[in-house]
Coordinates of C-alpha atoms in Angstrom, one line a residue:
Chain G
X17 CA -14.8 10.8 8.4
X18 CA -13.8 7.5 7.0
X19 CA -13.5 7.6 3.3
X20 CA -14.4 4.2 2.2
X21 CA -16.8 2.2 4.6
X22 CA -18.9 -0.7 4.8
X23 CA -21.3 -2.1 6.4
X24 CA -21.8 -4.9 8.3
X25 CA -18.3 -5.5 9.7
X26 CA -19.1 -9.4 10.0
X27 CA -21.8 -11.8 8.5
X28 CA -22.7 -14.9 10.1
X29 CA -25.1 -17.0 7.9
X30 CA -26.6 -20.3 6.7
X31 CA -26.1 -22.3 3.0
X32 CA -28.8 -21.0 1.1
X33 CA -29.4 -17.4 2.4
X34 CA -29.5 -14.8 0.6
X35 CA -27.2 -11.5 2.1
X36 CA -26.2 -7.8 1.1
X37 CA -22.9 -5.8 2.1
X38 CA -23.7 -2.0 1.7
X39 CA -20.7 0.8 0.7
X40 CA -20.3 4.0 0.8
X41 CA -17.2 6.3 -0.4
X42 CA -17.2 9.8 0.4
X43 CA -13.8 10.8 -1.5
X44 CA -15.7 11.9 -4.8
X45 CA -14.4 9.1 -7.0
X46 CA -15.7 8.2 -9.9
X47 CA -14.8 4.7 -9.9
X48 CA -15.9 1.7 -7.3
X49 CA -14.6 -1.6 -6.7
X50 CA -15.6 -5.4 -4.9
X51 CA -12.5 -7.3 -4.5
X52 CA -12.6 -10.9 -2.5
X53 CA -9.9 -11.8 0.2
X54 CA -9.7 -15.4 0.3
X55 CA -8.7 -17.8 3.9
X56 CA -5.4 -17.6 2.0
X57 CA -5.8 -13.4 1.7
X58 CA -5.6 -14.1 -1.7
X59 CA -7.3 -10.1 -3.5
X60 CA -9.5 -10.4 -6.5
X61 CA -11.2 -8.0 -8.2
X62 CA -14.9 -8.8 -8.4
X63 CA -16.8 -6.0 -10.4
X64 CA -15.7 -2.3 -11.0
X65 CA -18.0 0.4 -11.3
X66 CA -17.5 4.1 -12.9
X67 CA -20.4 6.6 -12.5
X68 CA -22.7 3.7 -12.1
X69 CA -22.1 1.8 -15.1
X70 CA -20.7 -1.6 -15.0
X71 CA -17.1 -1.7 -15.8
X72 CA -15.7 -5.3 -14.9
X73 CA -17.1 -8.4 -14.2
X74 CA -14.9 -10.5 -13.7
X75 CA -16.6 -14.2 -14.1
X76 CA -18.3 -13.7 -10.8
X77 CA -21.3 -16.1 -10.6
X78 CA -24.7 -15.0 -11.3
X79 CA -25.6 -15.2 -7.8
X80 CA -23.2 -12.0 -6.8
X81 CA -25.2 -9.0 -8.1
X82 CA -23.9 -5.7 -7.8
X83 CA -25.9 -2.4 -7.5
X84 CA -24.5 1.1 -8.1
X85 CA -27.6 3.8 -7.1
X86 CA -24.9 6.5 -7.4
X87 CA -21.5 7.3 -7.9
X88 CA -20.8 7.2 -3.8
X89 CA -22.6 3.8 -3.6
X90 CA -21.7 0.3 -4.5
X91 CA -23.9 -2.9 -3.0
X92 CA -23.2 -6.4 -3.2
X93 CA -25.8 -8.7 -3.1
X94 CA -25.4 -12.1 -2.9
X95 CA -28.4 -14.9 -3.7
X96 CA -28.4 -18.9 -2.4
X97 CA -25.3 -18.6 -0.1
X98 CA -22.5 -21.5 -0.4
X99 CA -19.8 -22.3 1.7
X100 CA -17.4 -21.4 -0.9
X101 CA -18.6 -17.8 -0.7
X102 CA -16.8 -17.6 3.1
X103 CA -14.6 -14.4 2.6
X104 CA -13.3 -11.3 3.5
X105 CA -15.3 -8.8 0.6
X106 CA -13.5 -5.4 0.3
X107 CA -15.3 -2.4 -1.3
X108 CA -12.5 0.3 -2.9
X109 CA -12.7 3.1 -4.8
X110 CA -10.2 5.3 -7.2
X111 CA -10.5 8.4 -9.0
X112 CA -9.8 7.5 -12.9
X113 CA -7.6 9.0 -14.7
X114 CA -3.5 9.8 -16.5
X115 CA -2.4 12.1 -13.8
X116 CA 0.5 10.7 -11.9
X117 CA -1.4 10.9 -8.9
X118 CA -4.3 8.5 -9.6
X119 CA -4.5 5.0 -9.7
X120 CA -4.3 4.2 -5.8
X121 CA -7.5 2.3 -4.5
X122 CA -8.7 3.4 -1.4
X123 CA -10.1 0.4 0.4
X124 CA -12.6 0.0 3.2
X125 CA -12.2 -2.0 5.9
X126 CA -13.8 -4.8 4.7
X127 CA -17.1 -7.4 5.8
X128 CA -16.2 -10.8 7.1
X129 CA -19.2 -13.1 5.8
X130 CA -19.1 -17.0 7.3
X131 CA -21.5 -19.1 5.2
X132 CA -22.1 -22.3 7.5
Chain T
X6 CA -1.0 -13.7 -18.6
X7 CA -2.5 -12.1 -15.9
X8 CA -0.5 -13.4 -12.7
X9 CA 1.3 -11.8 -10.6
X10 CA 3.7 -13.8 -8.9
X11 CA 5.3 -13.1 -5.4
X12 CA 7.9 -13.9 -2.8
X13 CA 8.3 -14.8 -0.4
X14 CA 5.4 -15.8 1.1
X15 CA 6.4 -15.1 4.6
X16 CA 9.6 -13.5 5.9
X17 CA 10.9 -12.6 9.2
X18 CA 13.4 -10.4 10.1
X19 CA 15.3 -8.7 12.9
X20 CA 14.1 -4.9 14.0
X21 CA 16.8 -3.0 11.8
X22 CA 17.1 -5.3 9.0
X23 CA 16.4 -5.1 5.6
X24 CA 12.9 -6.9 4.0
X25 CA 13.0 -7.7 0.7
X26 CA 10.0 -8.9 -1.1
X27 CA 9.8 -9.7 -5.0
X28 CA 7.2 -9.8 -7.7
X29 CA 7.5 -10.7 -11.2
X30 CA 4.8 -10.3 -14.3
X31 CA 4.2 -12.0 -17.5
X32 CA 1.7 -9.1 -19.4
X33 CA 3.9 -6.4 -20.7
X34 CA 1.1 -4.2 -20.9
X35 CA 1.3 -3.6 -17.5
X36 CA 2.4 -0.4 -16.9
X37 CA 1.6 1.0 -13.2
X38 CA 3.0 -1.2 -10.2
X39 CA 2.2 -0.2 -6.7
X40 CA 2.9 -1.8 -3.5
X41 CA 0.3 -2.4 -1.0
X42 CA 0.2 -2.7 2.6
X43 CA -2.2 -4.6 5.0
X44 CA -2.4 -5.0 8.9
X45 CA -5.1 -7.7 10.8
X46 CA -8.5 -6.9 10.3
X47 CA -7.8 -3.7 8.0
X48 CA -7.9 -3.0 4.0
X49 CA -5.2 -2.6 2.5
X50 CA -3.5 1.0 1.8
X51 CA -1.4 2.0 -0.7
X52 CA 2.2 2.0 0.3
X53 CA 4.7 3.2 -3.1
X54 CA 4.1 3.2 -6.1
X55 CA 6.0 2.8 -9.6
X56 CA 6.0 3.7 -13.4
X57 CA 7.8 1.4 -15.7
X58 CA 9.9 4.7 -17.1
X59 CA 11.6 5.0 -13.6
X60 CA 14.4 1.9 -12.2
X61 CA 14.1 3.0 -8.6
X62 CA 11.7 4.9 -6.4
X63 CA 12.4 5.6 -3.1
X64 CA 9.9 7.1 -0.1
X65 CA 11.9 7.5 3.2
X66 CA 12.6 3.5 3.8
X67 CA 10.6 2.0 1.6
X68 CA 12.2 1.8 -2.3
X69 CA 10.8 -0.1 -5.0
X70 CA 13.1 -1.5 -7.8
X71 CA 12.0 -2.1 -11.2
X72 CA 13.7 -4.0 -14.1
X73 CA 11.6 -4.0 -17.4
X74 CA 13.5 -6.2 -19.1
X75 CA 13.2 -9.1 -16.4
X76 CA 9.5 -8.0 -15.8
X77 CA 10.3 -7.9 -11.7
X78 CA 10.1 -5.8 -9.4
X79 CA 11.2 -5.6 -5.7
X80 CA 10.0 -3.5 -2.1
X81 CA 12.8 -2.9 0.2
X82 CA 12.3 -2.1 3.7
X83 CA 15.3 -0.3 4.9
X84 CA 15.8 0.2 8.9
X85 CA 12.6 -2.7 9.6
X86 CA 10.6 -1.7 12.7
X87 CA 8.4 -4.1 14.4
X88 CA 5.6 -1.7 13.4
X89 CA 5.9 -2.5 9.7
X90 CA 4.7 -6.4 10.8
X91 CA 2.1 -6.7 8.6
X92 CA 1.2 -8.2 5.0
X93 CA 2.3 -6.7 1.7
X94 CA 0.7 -7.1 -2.3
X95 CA 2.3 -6.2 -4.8
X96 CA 0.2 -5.4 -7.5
X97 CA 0.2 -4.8 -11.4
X98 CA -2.4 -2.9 -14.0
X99 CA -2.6 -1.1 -16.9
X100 CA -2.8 2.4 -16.0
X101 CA -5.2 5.3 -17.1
X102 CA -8.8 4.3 -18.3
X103 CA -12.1 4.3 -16.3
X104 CA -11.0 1.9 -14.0
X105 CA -7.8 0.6 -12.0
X106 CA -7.9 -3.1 -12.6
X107 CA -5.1 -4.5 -9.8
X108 CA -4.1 -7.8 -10.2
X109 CA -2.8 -8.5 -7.1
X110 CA 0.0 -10.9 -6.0
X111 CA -0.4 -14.0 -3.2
X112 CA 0.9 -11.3 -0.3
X113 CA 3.8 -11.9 1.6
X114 CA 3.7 -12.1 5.5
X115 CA 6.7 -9.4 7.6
X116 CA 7.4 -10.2 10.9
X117 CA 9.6 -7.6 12.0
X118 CA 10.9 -9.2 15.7
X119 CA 12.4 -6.7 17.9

């Protein structure tokens, strides 16, 4: 039933690891989203996604690598863990488009990963 | 360009009280402006939102203001319940298009004591 969800919930690891966070929206959007919550719960958007092409990339570093295998799927995997990476990550997704009605992002609710 | 600035960043207020929280935005290209909502451990969710051609929209107690001119814009919580404790974005982006790039604001904190 949920619409937007992710998985895993928490993520406890060490510097240097390497870690995916899987997502899955089942609303029929076209269009997926990473944002990062900060310690301060500052949101920024990450990468966006429509029909599995790359959309925004938003000066992420190259060790954040984003995977798309379908419209209904977005990945995040993340290479050589640093403690700077500690965060809440939120998948979203939207349906694009000029109709008054679009534009919301529906979020998931989110993965917790502690780099130690 | 791209900021979106917001305040306050915390606020508490008496159950039945008014919240007020403001946002103001330098890119004039911005032309969608919703308000977000987020409890502990939750994303967030959509709350109102507003186009720039409208001053005022209003959904039962929550109303957002808009003044194009001054590039702010405002949520007011009429009536405050201890239920709407929680912490609110505003957000800005340039509407239509493939994607919905939010640029979110630094969140505000409402404690709503009863």
């Amino acid at each position: 039933d949920t619409a937007v969800s992710q998985t895993p919930k928490y993520l406890v690891t060490q510097m240097g690891n390497d870690k995916s966070i899987k997502c899955e929206q089942n609303l029929g959007h076209d269009t997926m989203y990473w944002y990062k919550q900060d310690s301060k719960k500052f949101l920024k958007i990450m990468f966006s996604y429509n029909n599995k092409e790359l959309i925004i990339n938003e000066t992420v570093p190259n060790r954040f690598s984003p995977k798309s295998p379908d419209k209904a799927h977005l990945n995040l995997h993340i290479n050589s863990l640093e403690l700077g990476d500690s965060a809440v990550y939120f998948c979203a997704s939207s349906q694009p488009g000029f109709n008054r009605d679009t534009g919301e992002l529906f979020f998931g609710e989110g993965s917790r990963l502690t780099v130690l | 360009q791209q900021q979106v600035k917001q305040s306050p960043q915390s606020l508490i207020v008496q159950k039945g009280g008014i919240s007020i929280i403001n946002c103001a935005y330098e890119n004039t290209a911005f032309d969608y402006f919703p308000w977000y909502q987020q409890f502990p451990g939750k994303g967030p969710a959509l709350l109102i939102a507003i186009r720039p051609d409208v001053s005022e929209k209003k959904e039962g107690r929550f109303t957002i203001s808009f003044n194009k001119s001054a590039k702010q814009f405002s949520l007011h919580i009429m009536d405050s319940q201890p239920g709407d404790s929680a912490t609110y974005f505003c957000a800005a982006s340039i509407f239509g298009g493939a994607t919905n790039k939010l640029i979110f604001g630094t969140g505000t904190l409402l404690a709503v004591q009863p």
